[in-house]
Amino acid sequence: MTNEDSQLLVQFLKVLADESRLKILGILANQEASVEELAAYLQLKPPTVSHHLNRLRELGLVTMRQDGNVHTYRFQADALSQVNRLLKPEKLAQLADVEGDAWQRKVLRDFLNGVELKEIPASRKKRLVVLQWLADQFEWDRTYPESEVNEIIGRHHPDFATLRRELIGNRFMARENGVYWRISEKSSSEKSNT
Amino acid sequence: MTNEDSQLLVQFLKVLADESRLKILGILANQEASVEELAAYLQLKPPTVSHHLNRLRELGLVTMRQDGNVHTYRFQADALSQVNRLLKPEKLAQLADVEGDAWQRKVLRDFLNGVELKEIPASRKKRLVVLQWLADQFEWDRTYPESEVNEIIGRHHPDFATLRRELIGNRFMARENGVYWRISEKSSSEKSNT
DNA sequence: ATCGAAGTTAGATCAATATCGAATTAGATG
DNA sequence: CATCTAATTCGATATTGATCTAACTTCGAT
């Protein structure tokens, strides 16, 4: 489902999600009708019906034919199939993909001030996002002595000891013989930014 | 399509016709999620998401499971099938039937003041409605001399001659040898009221 | 038992829009 | 041409509803 498909679906649903317009379609599904007839059926004034017919026409749900002064509207059944095509679980699922990691970005926006970590998130999920970001401050393919680890973390937050332990505990980094290095995630979906 | 079906369809469409809610469904179609995650994905505040989830839950489009403080929402794919079932040309066509002859009633309401015909409609379609009503003032299974026809019509409008000719011309009544009687319509859908 | 975090509820605000009356356009008719 | 009718357009109004902040509830952890 492309992004335009998604926008189109919303437009269709907005136009259909109105009792008057559904009734209009219902009437026109039986037989074509003029604005005045529709207005009387629906107990609405002609300008209101005209407005609704315009919205329906914009999406191809009805067409208009003019006989003298009378505008006769006709239902276009196949336009509905577009909606039914898009309104399926699989299609909706594709809709979400365009979004991406907005949540992670939000967490970082909330807890970072520039490169400064305002505080350590209490919730585990958010803490993991921040730790991932912190781990990204370290390069791959090399080791760091503890002093350098403390210094790098210290640029972002005073409590480097806690954060260092968290990095190890949550397997963003590993330690052996007093040196530290980054380790890769197995399957998690987190990604860094900047 | 019953009337409740129709109301249900409108409710569904109203709930679905919102970009945020469609996105929520899109995300949940891929994996279940908590309120906060959804809020971050969509860049909305938790109360807003909570509101949307409530609307979706009312229609069975999502279900909720509570783990401690975290409410985890899950997409219910089969709820969508209801919409697809109702959103078909044939179903919409059935929707109009519940309405009936509102238009005719409207015309009569406009042109009648009690039993008094305020004026003779200029538009043919409306004139036919009024003539049908006028014809209903005559009984079946008997004949009327012209004088009585004039008198009966005269109760409703001064110009009884024009109306009498219209009744004949539009085949609501017939005349032979100076007497008049009602004749039945072939297939027209008009019905009278009181 | 206290505190913090996730969620919901309540209330307020603001934008979108359904509806209508008035004015306008365009066709038909005498 | 003058008039009448159907339809549309325009402007105003009123309602609906999406979103937010603030307050409250509930649960878990310290």
CSV table of C-alpha atoms (C1' of nucleotides) in Angstrom, one decimal:
chain,number,residue,atom,x,y,z
A,1,MET,CA,0.0,0.0,0.0
A,2,THR,CA,1.6,3.2,-1.1
A,3,ASN,CA,1.3,6.4,0.7
A,4,GLU,CA,-1.1,7.8,-1.9
A,5,ASP,CA,-3.3,4.7,-1.5
A,6,SER,CA,-3.5,5.4,2.2
A,7,GLN,CA,-4.5,9.0,1.6
A,8,LEU,CA,-7.0,7.9,-0.9
A,9,LEU,CA,-8.5,5.4,1.5
A,10,VAL,CA,-8.9,8.1,4.2
A,11,GLN,CA,-10.6,10.4,1.7
A,12,PHE,CA,-13.0,7.7,0.6
A,13,LEU,CA,-13.8,6.8,4.2
A,14,LYS,CA,-14.4,10.4,5.1
A,15,VAL,CA,-16.8,10.9,2.3
A,16,LEU,CA,-18.6,7.6,3.0
A,17,ALA,CA,-18.8,8.2,6.7
A,18,ASP,CA,-21.9,10.4,6.6
A,19,GLU,CA,-25.4,9.2,6.9
A,20,SER,CA,-26.8,11.6,4.3
A,21,ARG,CA,-24.3,10.6,1.7
A,22,LEU,CA,-24.8,6.9,2.4
A,23,LYS,CA,-28.5,7.4,1.9
A,24,ILE,CA,-27.9,9.2,-1.3
A,25,LEU,CA,-25.8,6.3,-2.6
A,26,GLY,CA,-28.6,4.0,-1.4
A,27,ILE,CA,-31.2,5.8,-3.4
A,28,LEU,CA,-29.0,6.2,-6.4
A,29,ALA,CA,-28.1,2.5,-6.3
A,30,ASN,CA,-31.8,1.8,-7.0
A,31,GLN,CA,-32.4,4.5,-9.6
A,32,GLU,CA,-30.9,7.7,-10.8
A,33,ALA,CA,-32.4,10.9,-9.3
A,34,SER,CA,-32.4,14.7,-9.5
A,35,VAL,CA,-31.2,17.0,-6.7
A,36,GLU,CA,-34.7,18.0,-5.8
A,37,GLU,CA,-35.9,14.4,-5.5
A,38,LEU,CA,-32.9,13.5,-3.3
A,39,ALA,CA,-33.5,16.6,-1.2
A,40,ALA,CA,-37.2,15.5,-0.6
A,41,TYR,CA,-36.3,11.9,0.1
A,42,LEU,CA,-33.7,12.9,2.7
A,43,GLN,CA,-35.6,15.9,4.1
A,44,LEU,CA,-32.7,18.2,3.3
A,45,LYS,CA,-32.5,21.4,1.4
A,46,PRO,CA,-31.1,21.4,-2.2
A,47,PRO,CA,-27.9,23.2,-1.3
A,48,THR,CA,-27.0,20.6,1.2
A,49,VAL,CA,-27.7,17.8,-1.2
A,50,SER,CA,-25.7,19.6,-3.9
A,51,HIS,CA,-22.8,19.8,-1.5
A,52,HIS,CA,-23.0,16.1,-0.8
A,53,LEU,CA,-23.2,15.2,-4.4
A,54,ASN,CA,-20.1,17.2,-5.1
A,55,ARG,CA,-18.1,15.3,-2.5
A,56,LEU,CA,-19.3,12.0,-4.0
A,57,ARG,CA,-18.6,13.1,-7.5
A,58,GLU,CA,-15.0,14.2,-6.6
A,59,LEU,CA,-14.3,10.6,-5.8
A,60,GLY,CA,-16.2,9.1,-8.8
A,61,LEU,CA,-18.9,7.6,-6.7
A,62,VAL,CA,-21.6,9.3,-8.7
A,63,THR,CA,-21.8,10.9,-12.2
A,64,MET,CA,-24.0,13.6,-13.4
A,65,ARG,CA,-26.1,14.1,-16.6
A,66,GLN,CA,-27.9,17.3,-17.4
A,67,ASP,CA,-31.3,17.3,-19.1
A,68,GLY,CA,-32.4,20.9,-19.5
A,69,ASN,CA,-32.4,22.3,-16.0
A,70,VAL,CA,-32.5,19.0,-14.3
A,71,HIS,CA,-29.2,17.4,-13.1
A,72,THR,CA,-29.6,13.7,-12.9
A,73,TYR,CA,-27.1,11.8,-10.8
A,74,ARG,CA,-26.2,8.2,-11.2
A,75,PHE,CA,-24.3,5.8,-8.9
A,76,GLN,CA,-21.0,4.3,-10.1
A,77,ALA,CA,-20.8,1.0,-8.4
A,78,ASP,CA,-17.2,0.1,-9.3
A,79,ALA,CA,-15.8,3.1,-7.4
A,80,LEU,CA,-16.7,1.2,-4.2
A,81,SER,CA,-14.4,-1.6,-5.2
A,82,GLN,CA,-11.4,0.6,-4.6
A,83,VAL,CA,-12.4,1.0,-1.0
A,84,ASN,CA,-13.0,-2.7,-0.5
A,85,ARG,CA,-9.6,-3.4,-2.1
A,86,LEU,CA,-7.8,-1.2,0.4
A,87,LEU,CA,-9.8,-2.0,3.5
A,88,LYS,CA,-8.1,-5.4,4.1
A,89,PRO,CA,-5.9,-6.5,7.0
A,90,GLU,CA,-2.9,-7.1,4.7
A,91,LYS,CA,-3.2,-3.7,3.1
A,92,LEU,CA,-3.5,-2.0,6.4
A,93,ALA,CA,-0.4,-3.8,7.6
A,94,GLN,CA,1.6,-2.3,4.8
A,95,LEU,CA,0.4,1.1,5.9
A,96,ALA,CA,2.5,1.0,9.0
A,97,ASP,CA,5.8,0.3,7.3
A,98,VAL,CA,6.1,3.8,6.0
A,99,GLU,CA,6.3,5.1,9.5
A,100,GLY,CA,9.4,3.5,10.8
A,101,ASP,CA,11.2,4.2,14.1
A,102,ALA,CA,9.3,7.3,15.1
A,103,TRP,CA,9.0,6.0,18.6
A,104,GLN,CA,12.7,5.7,19.2
A,105,ARG,CA,13.3,9.1,17.8
A,106,LYS,CA,10.7,10.5,20.1
A,107,VAL,CA,12.3,8.9,23.2
A,108,LEU,CA,15.7,10.3,22.2
A,109,ARG,CA,14.1,13.7,21.6
A,110,ASP,CA,12.6,13.6,25.1
A,111,PHE,CA,15.7,12.5,26.9
A,112,LEU,CA,18.5,14.1,25.0
A,113,ASN,CA,19.5,17.7,25.0
A,114,GLY,CA,22.0,17.9,22.2
A,115,VAL,CA,24.4,15.2,23.2
A,116,GLU,CA,23.5,15.6,26.9
A,117,LEU,CA,21.4,12.9,28.5
A,118,LYS,CA,18.9,14.8,30.6
A,119,GLU,CA,18.1,11.7,32.8
A,120,ILE,CA,18.2,7.9,32.6
A,121,PRO,CA,14.7,6.7,31.7
A,122,ALA,CA,13.1,4.7,34.4
A,123,SER,CA,11.0,2.5,32.0
A,124,ARG,CA,12.9,-0.4,30.6
A,125,LYS,CA,11.8,0.1,27.1
A,126,LYS,CA,12.9,3.7,26.9
A,127,ARG,CA,16.1,2.9,28.7
A,128,LEU,CA,16.9,0.4,26.0
A,129,VAL,CA,16.5,3.0,23.4
A,130,VAL,CA,18.8,5.4,25.2
A,131,LEU,CA,21.4,2.6,25.8
A,132,GLN,CA,21.3,1.7,22.1
A,133,TRP,CA,22.0,5.3,21.3
A,134,LEU,CA,24.8,5.4,23.9
A,135,ALA,CA,26.3,2.2,22.5
A,136,ASP,CA,26.3,3.9,19.1
A,137,GLN,CA,28.8,6.4,20.5
A,138,PHE,CA,31.3,3.6,20.5
A,139,GLU,CA,33.0,2.3,17.4
A,140,TRP,CA,32.8,-1.3,16.2
A,141,ASP,CA,36.0,-3.3,15.7
A,142,ARG,CA,38.0,-2.0,18.6
A,143,THR,CA,38.3,-2.3,22.4
A,144,TYR,CA,38.1,0.5,25.0
A,145,PRO,CA,39.8,0.5,28.4
A,146,GLU,CA,37.5,1.3,31.3
A,147,SER,CA,38.8,4.8,31.7
A,148,GLU,CA,37.9,5.7,28.1
A,149,VAL,CA,34.5,4.1,28.5
A,150,ASN,CA,33.9,6.2,31.6
A,151,GLU,CA,35.1,9.3,29.8
A,152,ILE,CA,32.9,8.8,26.7
A,153,ILE,CA,29.8,8.0,28.8
A,154,GLY,CA,30.7,10.9,31.1
A,155,ARG,CA,30.3,13.3,28.1
A,156,HIS,CA,26.6,12.5,28.1
A,157,HIS,CA,25.8,11.9,31.8
A,158,PRO,CA,27.5,12.2,35.1
A,159,ASP,CA,26.5,8.7,36.3
A,160,PHE,CA,28.9,6.8,34.0
A,161,ALA,CA,29.2,3.9,36.4
A,162,THR,CA,25.5,3.0,36.3
A,163,LEU,CA,25.3,3.5,32.6
A,164,ARG,CA,28.3,1.4,32.0
A,165,ARG,CA,26.8,-1.5,34.0
A,166,GLU,CA,23.6,-1.2,32.1
A,167,LEU,CA,25.4,-1.4,28.8
A,168,ILE,CA,27.0,-4.6,29.8
A,169,GLY,CA,23.9,-6.0,31.5
A,170,ASN,CA,21.7,-5.4,28.5
A,171,ARG,CA,24.4,-6.9,26.2
A,172,PHE,CA,25.1,-3.8,24.2
A,173,MET,CA,28.7,-4.1,25.2
A,174,ALA,CA,30.9,-6.8,26.6
A,175,ARG,CA,33.9,-6.8,29.0
A,176,GLU,CA,36.9,-9.1,29.5
A,177,ASN,CA,40.2,-8.5,31.2
A,178,GLY,CA,39.3,-4.9,31.9
A,179,VAL,CA,38.6,-3.9,28.3
A,180,TYR,CA,35.2,-3.2,26.7
A,181,TRP,CA,33.8,-3.6,23.1
A,182,ARG,CA,30.5,-3.4,21.3
A,183,ILE,CA,28.7,-6.6,20.6
A,184,SER,CA,26.0,-7.0,17.9
A,185,GLU,CA,22.4,-7.6,18.6
A,186,LYS,CA,20.7,-10.8,17.6
A,187,SER,CA,17.4,-9.8,16.2
A,188,SER,CA,16.1,-6.7,18.0
A,189,SER,CA,14.6,-4.0,15.8
A,190,GLU,CA,16.3,-1.0,17.4
A,191,LYS,CA,18.2,1.2,15.1
A,192,SER,CA,20.1,4.3,15.9
A,193,ASN,CA,19.8,7.7,14.3
A,194,THR,CA,21.9,10.9,13.7
B,1,MET,CA,-29.9,-4.5,4.9
B,2,THR,CA,-31.7,-3.7,8.1
B,3,ASN,CA,-31.8,-0.3,9.7
B,4,GLU,CA,-29.4,-1.4,12.4
B,5,ASP,CA,-27.0,-2.6,9.8
B,6,SER,CA,-27.1,0.8,8.2
B,7,GLN,CA,-26.4,2.5,11.5
B,8,LEU,CA,-23.6,0.1,12.2
B,9,LEU,CA,-22.1,0.8,8.8
B,10,VAL,CA,-22.1,4.5,9.5
B,11,GLN,CA,-20.4,3.9,12.9
B,12,PHE,CA,-17.7,1.8,11.4
B,13,LEU,CA,-17.0,4.2,8.6
B,14,LYS,CA,-16.9,7.1,11.1
B,15,VAL,CA,-14.4,5.3,13.2
B,16,LEU,CA,-12.3,4.2,10.3
B,17,ALA,CA,-12.3,7.6,8.6
B,18,ASP,CA,-9.5,9.0,10.6
B,19,GLU,CA,-5.8,9.0,9.7
B,20,SER,CA,-4.6,8.4,13.2
B,21,ARG,CA,-6.9,5.4,13.7
B,22,LEU,CA,-6.0,3.9,10.4
B,23,LYS,CA,-2.4,4.1,11.3
B,24,ILE,CA,-3.0,2.5,14.6
B,25,LEU,CA,-4.7,-0.4,12.9
B,26,GLY,CA,-1.8,-0.5,10.5
B,27,ILE,CA,0.7,-0.8,13.3
B,28,LEU,CA,-1.4,-3.3,15.2
B,29,ALA,CA,-1.9,-5.4,12.1
B,30,ASN,CA,1.9,-6.0,12.2
B,31,GLN,CA,2.3,-6.5,15.9
B,32,GLU,CA,0.5,-5.7,19.1
B,33,ALA,CA,1.6,-2.6,21.0
B,34,SER,CA,1.1,-0.6,24.1
B,35,VAL,CA,-0.5,2.9,24.3
B,36,GLU,CA,2.8,4.6,24.8
B,37,GLU,CA,4.4,2.8,21.9
B,38,LEU,CA,1.6,3.8,19.6
B,39,ALA,CA,1.7,7.4,20.9
B,40,ALA,CA,5.4,7.6,20.0
B,41,TYR,CA,4.9,6.0,16.6
B,42,LEU,CA,2.1,8.5,15.8
B,43,GLN,CA,3.6,11.5,17.5
B,44,LEU,CA,0.5,11.8,19.6
B,45,LYS,CA,0.0,12.1,23.3
B,46,PRO,CA,-1.2,9.0,25.2
B,47,PRO,CA,-4.6,10.4,26.0
B,48,THR,CA,-5.3,11.0,22.4
B,49,VAL,CA,-4.2,7.4,21.5
B,50,SER,CA,-6.3,6.1,24.4
B,51,HIS,CA,-9.3,7.9,23.0
B,52,HIS,CA,-8.7,6.4,19.6
B,53,LEU,CA,-8.2,2.9,21.0
B,54,ASN,CA,-11.5,3.3,22.9
B,55,ARG,CA,-13.4,4.1,19.7
B,56,LEU,CA,-11.7,1.1,17.9
B,57,ARG,CA,-12.5,-1.2,20.8
B,58,GLU,CA,-16.1,-0.2,20.9
B,59,LEU,CA,-16.5,-1.7,17.5
B,60,GLY,CA,-14.4,-4.8,18.2
B,61,LEU,CA,-11.6,-3.7,15.8
B,62,VAL,CA,-9.0,-4.1,18.6
B,63,THR,CA,-8.9,-6.0,21.9
B,64,MET,CA,-6.9,-5.2,25.0
B,65,ARG,CA,-4.8,-7.3,27.4
B,66,GLN,CA,-3.4,-5.9,30.6
B,67,ASP,CA,0.1,-6.9,31.9
B,68,GLY,CA,0.7,-5.0,35.1
B,69,ASN,CA,0.3,-1.4,34.1
B,70,VAL,CA,0.8,-1.9,30.5
B,71,HIS,CA,-2.2,-2.2,28.3
B,72,THR,CA,-1.4,-4.2,25.2
B,73,TYR,CA,-3.7,-3.8,22.2
B,74,ARG,CA,-4.2,-6.3,19.4
B,75,PHE,CA,-5.9,-6.0,16.0
B,76,GLN,CA,-9.0,-8.1,15.3
B,77,ALA,CA,-8.9,-8.7,11.6
B,78,ASP,CA,-12.3,-10.3,11.2
B,79,ALA,CA,-14.1,-7.2,12.5
B,80,LEU,CA,-13.2,-5.5,9.2
B,81,SER,CA,-15.1,-8.1,7.2
B,82,GLN,CA,-18.3,-6.7,8.5
B,83,VAL,CA,-17.6,-3.4,6.8
B,84,ASN,CA,-16.6,-5.1,3.6
B,85,ARG,CA,-19.8,-7.1,3.7
B,86,LEU,CA,-22.0,-4.0,4.1
B,87,LEU,CA,-20.1,-1.8,1.7
B,88,LYS,CA,-21.4,-3.4,-1.5
B,89,PRO,CA,-23.7,-1.8,-4.1
B,90,GLU,CA,-26.5,-4.4,-3.5
B,91,LYS,CA,-26.4,-3.7,0.2
B,92,LEU,CA,-26.5,0.0,-0.2
B,93,ALA,CA,-29.4,-0.4,-2.6
B,94,GLN,CA,-31.4,-2.1,0.2
B,95,LEU,CA,-30.6,0.8,2.5
B,96,ALA,CA,-32.9,3.2,0.5
B,97,ASP,CA,-36.0,1.0,0.8
B,98,VAL,CA,-36.5,1.8,4.4
B,99,GLU,CA,-37.1,5.4,3.5
B,100,GLY,CA,-40.2,5.1,1.3
B,101,ASP,CA,-42.3,8.0,0.0
B,102,ALA,CA,-40.8,10.8,2.0
B,103,TRP,CA,-40.6,12.9,-1.1
B,104,GLN,CA,-44.3,12.7,-1.9
B,105,ARG,CA,-45.1,13.5,1.7
B,106,LYS,CA,-42.8,16.5,1.4
B,107,VAL,CA,-44.5,17.8,-1.7
B,108,LEU,CA,-47.9,17.5,-0.1
B,109,ARG,CA,-46.7,19.2,3.0
B,110,ASP,CA,-45.4,22.1,0.8
B,111,PHE,CA,-48.5,22.5,-1.3
B,112,LEU,CA,-51.3,21.6,1.1
B,113,ASN,CA,-52.6,23.7,3.9
B,114,GLY,CA,-54.9,21.3,5.7
B,115,VAL,CA,-57.2,20.2,2.8
B,116,GLU,CA,-56.6,23.4,0.9
B,117,LEU,CA,-54.3,23.3,-2.1
B,118,LYS,CA,-52.2,26.4,-1.8
B,119,GLU,CA,-51.3,26.4,-5.5
B,120,ILE,CA,-50.9,24.0,-8.4
B,121,PRO,CA,-47.3,22.9,-8.7
B,122,ALA,CA,-45.6,24.1,-11.9
B,123,SER,CA,-43.2,21.2,-12.1
B,124,ARG,CA,-44.7,18.1,-13.6
B,125,LYS,CA,-43.3,15.7,-11.1
B,126,LYS,CA,-44.8,17.6,-8.2
B,127,ARG,CA,-48.1,18.2,-10.0
B,128,LEU,CA,-48.4,14.4,-10.4
B,129,VAL,CA,-48.1,13.9,-6.7
B,130,VAL,CA,-50.8,16.5,-6.0
B,131,LEU,CA,-53.0,15.0,-8.6
B,132,GLN,CA,-52.6,11.6,-7.1
B,133,TRP,CA,-53.7,13.0,-3.8
B,134,LEU,CA,-56.6,14.8,-5.4
B,135,ALA,CA,-57.7,11.6,-7.1
B,136,ASP,CA,-57.6,9.9,-3.7
B,137,GLN,CA,-60.4,12.2,-2.7
B,138,PHE,CA,-62.7,10.2,-5.0
B,139,GLU,CA,-63.9,6.7,-4.2
B,140,TRP,CA,-63.3,3.7,-6.2
B,141,ASP,CA,-66.2,1.7,-7.7
B,142,ARG,CA,-68.6,4.5,-8.5
B,143,THR,CA,-69.1,7.3,-11.0
B,144,TYR,CA,-69.4,11.0,-10.5
B,145,PRO,CA,-71.4,13.6,-12.5
B,146,GLU,CA,-69.3,16.5,-13.6
B,147,SER,CA,-71.1,18.8,-11.1
B,148,GLU,CA,-70.0,16.7,-8.2
B,149,VAL,CA,-66.4,16.4,-9.5
B,150,ASN,CA,-66.3,20.2,-9.7
B,151,GLU,CA,-67.7,20.5,-6.2
B,152,ILE,CA,-65.2,18.0,-4.7
B,153,ILE,CA,-62.2,19.6,-6.4
B,154,GLY,CA,-63.6,23.0,-5.6
B,155,ARG,CA,-63.2,22.2,-1.9
B,156,HIS,CA,-59.5,22.1,-2.4
B,157,HIS,CA,-58.8,24.7,-5.1
B,158,PRO,CA,-60.8,27.4,-7.0
B,159,ASP,CA,-59.6,26.4,-10.4
B,160,PHE,CA,-61.6,23.1,-10.6
B,161,ALA,CA,-61.7,23.2,-14.4
B,162,THR,CA,-57.9,23.0,-14.9
B,163,LEU,CA,-57.5,20.4,-12.2
B,164,ARG,CA,-60.3,18.3,-13.7
B,165,ARG,CA,-58.7,18.3,-17.1
B,166,GLU,CA,-55.3,17.4,-15.5
B,167,LEU,CA,-56.9,14.5,-13.7
B,168,ILE,CA,-58.1,13.2,-17.0
B,169,GLY,CA,-55.1,14.1,-19.1
B,170,ASN,CA,-52.8,12.3,-16.6
B,171,ARG,CA,-55.1,9.3,-16.5
B,172,PHE,CA,-55.9,9.4,-12.8
B,173,MET,CA,-59.6,9.5,-13.9
B,174,ALA,CA,-61.6,8.8,-17.0
B,175,ARG,CA,-64.8,10.3,-18.5
B,176,GLU,CA,-67.5,9.0,-20.7
B,177,ASN,CA,-71.0,10.3,-21.4
B,178,GLY,CA,-70.6,13.1,-18.9
B,179,VAL,CA,-69.7,10.9,-15.9
B,180,TYR,CA,-66.3,10.5,-14.3
B,181,TRP,CA,-64.6,7.6,-12.4
B,182,ARG,CA,-61.2,6.7,-11.0
B,183,ILE,CA,-58.9,4.4,-13.0
B,184,SER,CA,-56.1,2.4,-11.6
B,185,GLU,CA,-52.4,3.1,-12.3
B,186,LYS,CA,-50.4,0.5,-14.2
B,187,SER,CA,-47.1,0.3,-12.3
B,188,SER,CA,-46.4,3.7,-10.8
B,189,SER,CA,-45.1,3.8,-7.3
B,190,GLU,CA,-47.2,6.7,-5.9
B,191,LYS,CA,-49.2,6.0,-2.8
B,192,SER,CA,-51.6,8.4,-1.1
B,193,ASN,CA,-51.7,9.4,2.5
B,194,THR,CA,-54.7,10.4,4.6
C,1,DA,C1',3.6,3.1,52.6
C,2,DT,C1',5.6,5.8,49.1
C,3,DC,C1',6.9,6.9,44.8
C,4,DG,C1',6.9,6.5,39.9
C,5,DA,C1',5.2,5.1,35.6
C,6,DA,C1',1.3,3.7,32.3
C,7,DG,C1',-3.2,4.4,31.4
C,8,DT,C1',-7.6,6.5,31.6
C,9,DT,C1',-10.9,10.3,32.5
C,10,DA,C1',-12.4,15.0,32.4
C,11,DG,C1',-12.4,19.5,30.6
C,12,DA,C1',-11.0,22.9,27.3
C,13,DT,C1',-9.8,24.3,22.7
C,14,DC,C1',-9.7,24.4,18.0
C,15,DA,C1',-10.5,22.8,13.2
C,16,DA,C1',-13.5,20.5,10.1
C,17,DT,C1',-17.8,20.3,8.2
C,18,DA,C1',-23.0,19.5,7.8
C,19,DT,C1',-26.6,22.4,7.2
C,20,DC,C1',-29.2,26.3,5.9
C,21,DG,C1',-30.7,31.0,3.8
C,22,DA,C1',-29.6,34.3,0.3
C,23,DA,C1',-27.7,35.4,-3.9
C,24,DT,C1',-26.4,33.7,-8.4
C,25,DT,C1',-26.3,31.1,-12.8
C,26,DA,C1',-28.4,28.7,-16.5
C,27,DG,C1',-32.4,26.5,-19.1
C,28,DA,C1',-36.8,26.5,-20.6
C,29,DT,C1',-41.1,28.7,-21.7
C,30,DG,C1',-44.5,31.9,-23.0
D,1,DC,C1',-37.3,39.8,-23.2
D,2,DA,C1',-39.3,38.5,-18.8
D,3,DT,C1',-40.2,35.0,-15.9
D,4,DC,C1',-40.0,30.7,-13.6
D,5,DT,C1',-37.6,26.6,-12.0
D,6,DA,C1',-33.5,23.7,-10.9
D,7,DA,C1',-29.2,23.8,-9.4
D,8,DT,C1',-25.1,25.7,-7.7
D,9,DT,C1',-22.2,29.0,-5.1
D,10,DC,C1',-21.4,31.8,-1.1
D,11,DG,C1',-21.4,33.1,3.7
D,12,DA,C1',-22.8,32.2,8.2
D,13,DT,C1',-23.9,29.1,12.0
D,14,DA,C1',-23.7,25.2,14.8
D,15,DT,C1',-22.2,20.7,15.7
D,16,DT,C1',-18.9,17.2,15.9
D,17,DG,C1',-14.7,15.4,17.1
D,18,DA,C1',-9.4,15.3,17.3
D,19,DT,C1',-6.1,16.8,20.3
D,20,DC,C1',-4.1,18.6,24.3
D,21,DT,C1',-3.2,19.5,29.6
D,22,DA,C1',-4.4,18.4,34.1
D,23,DA,C1',-6.1,15.4,37.3
D,24,DC,C1',-7.0,10.8,38.8
D,25,DT,C1',-6.4,5.6,39.1
D,26,DT,C1',-3.9,1.5,39.3
D,27,DC,C1',-0.1,-1.2,39.5
D,28,DG,C1',4.5,-2.4,40.8
D,29,DA,C1',8.9,-1.5,43.0
D,30,DT,C1',11.8,0.2,46.5
